[in-house]
Amino acid sequence: MIALIEAAIVQRLRQGLGKLVTGVHSYGGELDDESLGTGRLPMVLVTFGGARIEPMTVRGNAFRTSAKFVVIVAVRSLRSNQAARQGGVDKREVGANQLIYAVRRLLDAQRLG
């Protein structure tokens, strides 16, 4: 079920973000890659962040499971740190804050599985 929800999040973000990012992928250690250049950024990575199981009744015979998924927005600007966060003077230079806003709008109140 985790893989299905993660795939649904990736698909939703791919459709919604379009050409704002170079790619939306499941996280597989891409940020550890030293050859991660600006040509592959901005990118969005999705991974499972853990789950919590809580009893719903005093008896403990019913449980509620909540899962957390993490969306990583990776941006790099050669101009400045501020341009990486807020975007550049050109509309094609998207900042991390703009991508975070877009990701939140695309995923808030969505049922993905």
mmCIF file of C-alpha atoms in Angstrom:
data_model
loop_
_atom_site.group_PDB
_atom_site.id
_atom_site.type_symbol
_atom_site.label_atom_id
_atom_site.label_comp_id
_atom_site.label_asym_id
_atom_site.label_seq_id
_atom_site.Cartn_x
_atom_site.Cartn_y
_atom_site.Cartn_z
ATOM 1 C CA MET A 1 0.000 0.000 0.000
ATOM 2 C CA ILE A 2 2.906 2.381 0.740
ATOM 3 C CA ALA A 3 4.277 1.943 -2.773
ATOM 4 C CA LEU A 4 0.860 2.641 -4.310
ATOM 5 C CA ILE A 5 0.374 5.851 -2.345
ATOM 6 C CA GLU A 6 3.920 7.008 -3.103
ATOM 7 C CA ALA A 7 3.372 6.318 -6.812
ATOM 8 C CA ALA A 8 0.087 8.261 -6.697
ATOM 9 C CA ILE A 9 1.831 11.255 -5.096
ATOM 10 C CA VAL A 10 4.577 11.146 -7.735
ATOM 11 C CA GLN A 11 2.008 10.954 -10.542
ATOM 12 C CA ARG A 12 -0.060 13.833 -9.129
ATOM 13 C CA LEU A 13 3.018 16.042 -8.824
ATOM 14 C CA ARG A 14 4.265 15.130 -12.310
ATOM 15 C CA GLN A 15 0.949 16.149 -13.836
ATOM 16 C CA GLY A 16 0.578 19.299 -11.777
ATOM 17 C CA LEU A 17 4.121 20.654 -11.836
ATOM 18 C CA GLY A 18 4.758 19.914 -15.502
ATOM 19 C CA LYS A 19 7.777 21.822 -16.792
ATOM 20 C CA LEU A 20 8.418 23.721 -13.564
ATOM 21 C CA VAL A 21 10.751 20.884 -12.552
ATOM 22 C CA THR A 22 13.086 18.574 -14.454
ATOM 23 C CA GLY A 23 11.544 15.560 -12.752
ATOM 24 C CA VAL A 24 9.471 14.083 -9.947
ATOM 25 C CA HIS A 25 10.794 10.765 -8.611
ATOM 26 C CA SER A 26 10.711 8.452 -5.637
ATOM 27 C CA TYR A 27 13.723 9.298 -3.492
ATOM 28 C CA GLY A 28 16.558 6.849 -3.935
ATOM 29 C CA GLY A 29 19.584 8.706 -2.585
ATOM 30 C CA GLU A 30 19.847 11.304 -5.359
ATOM 31 C CA LEU A 31 20.883 14.021 -2.915
ATOM 32 C CA ASP A 32 23.919 11.968 -1.889
ATOM 33 C CA ASP A 33 25.187 11.941 -5.485
ATOM 34 C CA GLU A 34 28.102 14.369 -5.793
ATOM 35 C CA SER A 35 27.520 14.681 -9.528
ATOM 36 C CA LEU A 36 24.087 16.224 -8.984
ATOM 37 C CA GLY A 37 24.411 19.258 -11.227
ATOM 38 C CA THR A 38 22.220 22.238 -11.872
ATOM 39 C CA GLY A 39 21.036 20.631 -15.106
ATOM 40 C CA ARG A 40 18.994 18.113 -13.109
ATOM 41 C CA LEU A 41 17.498 20.741 -10.802
ATOM 42 C CA PRO A 42 14.923 21.774 -9.761
ATOM 43 C CA MET A 43 13.553 18.350 -8.918
ATOM 44 C CA VAL A 44 11.004 16.952 -6.497
ATOM 45 C CA LEU A 45 11.590 13.714 -4.592
ATOM 46 C CA VAL A 46 8.989 11.708 -2.659
ATOM 47 C CA THR A 47 9.637 9.139 0.068
ATOM 48 C CA PHE A 48 7.834 7.339 2.893
ATOM 49 C CA GLY A 49 8.475 9.025 6.239
ATOM 50 C CA GLY A 50 6.992 6.493 8.649
ATOM 51 C CA ALA A 51 3.686 5.448 10.161
ATOM 52 C CA ARG A 52 1.943 5.547 13.501
ATOM 53 C CA ILE A 53 -0.610 3.028 14.768
ATOM 54 C CA GLU A 54 -2.963 4.169 17.538
ATOM 55 C CA PRO A 55 -5.757 2.255 19.263
ATOM 56 C CA MET A 56 -9.202 3.697 18.562
ATOM 57 C CA THR A 57 -10.973 1.960 21.439
ATOM 58 C CA VAL A 58 -10.158 1.344 25.076
ATOM 59 C CA ARG A 59 -10.206 -2.407 24.481
ATOM 60 C CA GLY A 60 -7.592 -2.080 21.766
ATOM 61 C CA ASN A 61 -9.447 -4.132 19.179
ATOM 62 C CA ALA A 62 -9.593 -1.324 16.571
ATOM 63 C CA PHE A 63 -6.669 0.730 15.362
ATOM 64 C CA ARG A 64 -6.046 3.842 13.277
ATOM 65 C CA THR A 65 -2.968 4.004 11.097
ATOM 66 C CA SER A 66 -1.571 7.301 9.861
ATOM 67 C CA ALA A 67 1.291 7.432 7.395
ATOM 68 C CA LYS A 68 3.642 10.296 6.651
ATOM 69 C CA PHE A 69 5.192 10.956 3.252
ATOM 70 C CA VAL A 70 7.999 13.432 2.721
ATOM 71 C CA VAL A 71 8.289 15.635 -0.363
ATOM 72 C CA ILE A 72 11.776 17.058 -0.945
ATOM 73 C CA VAL A 73 12.176 20.088 -3.198
ATOM 74 C CA ALA A 74 15.740 20.392 -4.510
ATOM 75 C CA VAL A 75 16.724 23.706 -6.100
ATOM 76 C CA ARG A 76 20.083 25.306 -6.833
ATOM 77 C CA SER A 77 20.794 28.754 -8.202
ATOM 78 C CA LEU A 78 24.175 29.872 -9.470
ATOM 79 C CA ARG A 79 23.125 33.463 -8.851
ATOM 80 C CA SER A 80 22.423 33.517 -5.112
ATOM 81 C CA ASN A 81 20.920 31.685 -2.186
ATOM 82 C CA GLN A 82 18.018 34.140 -2.204
ATOM 83 C CA ALA A 83 17.273 33.366 -5.866
ATOM 84 C CA ALA A 84 17.237 29.644 -5.026
ATOM 85 C CA ARG A 85 14.649 30.254 -2.312
ATOM 86 C CA GLN A 86 12.511 32.973 -3.899
ATOM 87 C CA GLY A 87 13.107 32.541 -7.624
ATOM 88 C CA GLY A 88 15.023 34.651 -10.064
ATOM 89 C CA VAL A 89 14.232 37.635 -12.232
ATOM 90 C CA ASP A 90 13.322 35.360 -15.132
ATOM 91 C CA LYS A 91 10.003 33.499 -14.775
ATOM 92 C CA ARG A 92 11.760 30.238 -15.752
ATOM 93 C CA GLU A 93 13.954 30.421 -12.640
ATOM 94 C CA VAL A 94 11.646 28.855 -10.067
ATOM 95 C CA GLY A 95 12.504 29.116 -6.383
ATOM 96 C CA ALA A 96 12.038 26.562 -3.627
ATOM 97 C CA ASN A 97 9.306 28.625 -1.946
ATOM 98 C CA GLN A 98 7.272 28.713 -5.154
ATOM 99 C CA LEU A 99 7.645 24.948 -5.617
ATOM 100 C CA ILE A 100 6.676 24.245 -2.011
ATOM 101 C CA TYR A 101 3.535 26.338 -2.483
ATOM 102 C CA ALA A 102 2.689 24.460 -5.698
ATOM 103 C CA VAL A 103 3.281 21.055 -4.066
ATOM 104 C CA ARG A 104 1.046 21.970 -1.129
ATOM 105 C CA ARG A 105 -1.731 23.150 -3.462
ATOM 106 C CA LEU A 106 -1.503 19.926 -5.480
ATOM 107 C CA LEU A 107 -1.551 17.566 -2.478
ATOM 108 C CA ASP A 108 -3.737 19.273 0.149
ATOM 109 C CA ALA A 109 -7.020 17.418 0.706
ATOM 110 C CA GLN A 110 -6.198 14.722 -1.877
ATOM 111 C CA ARG A 111 -7.160 11.085 -1.388
ATOM 112 C CA LEU A 112 -4.376 9.006 -2.860
ATOM 113 C CA GLY A 113 -5.128 5.557 -1.469
#
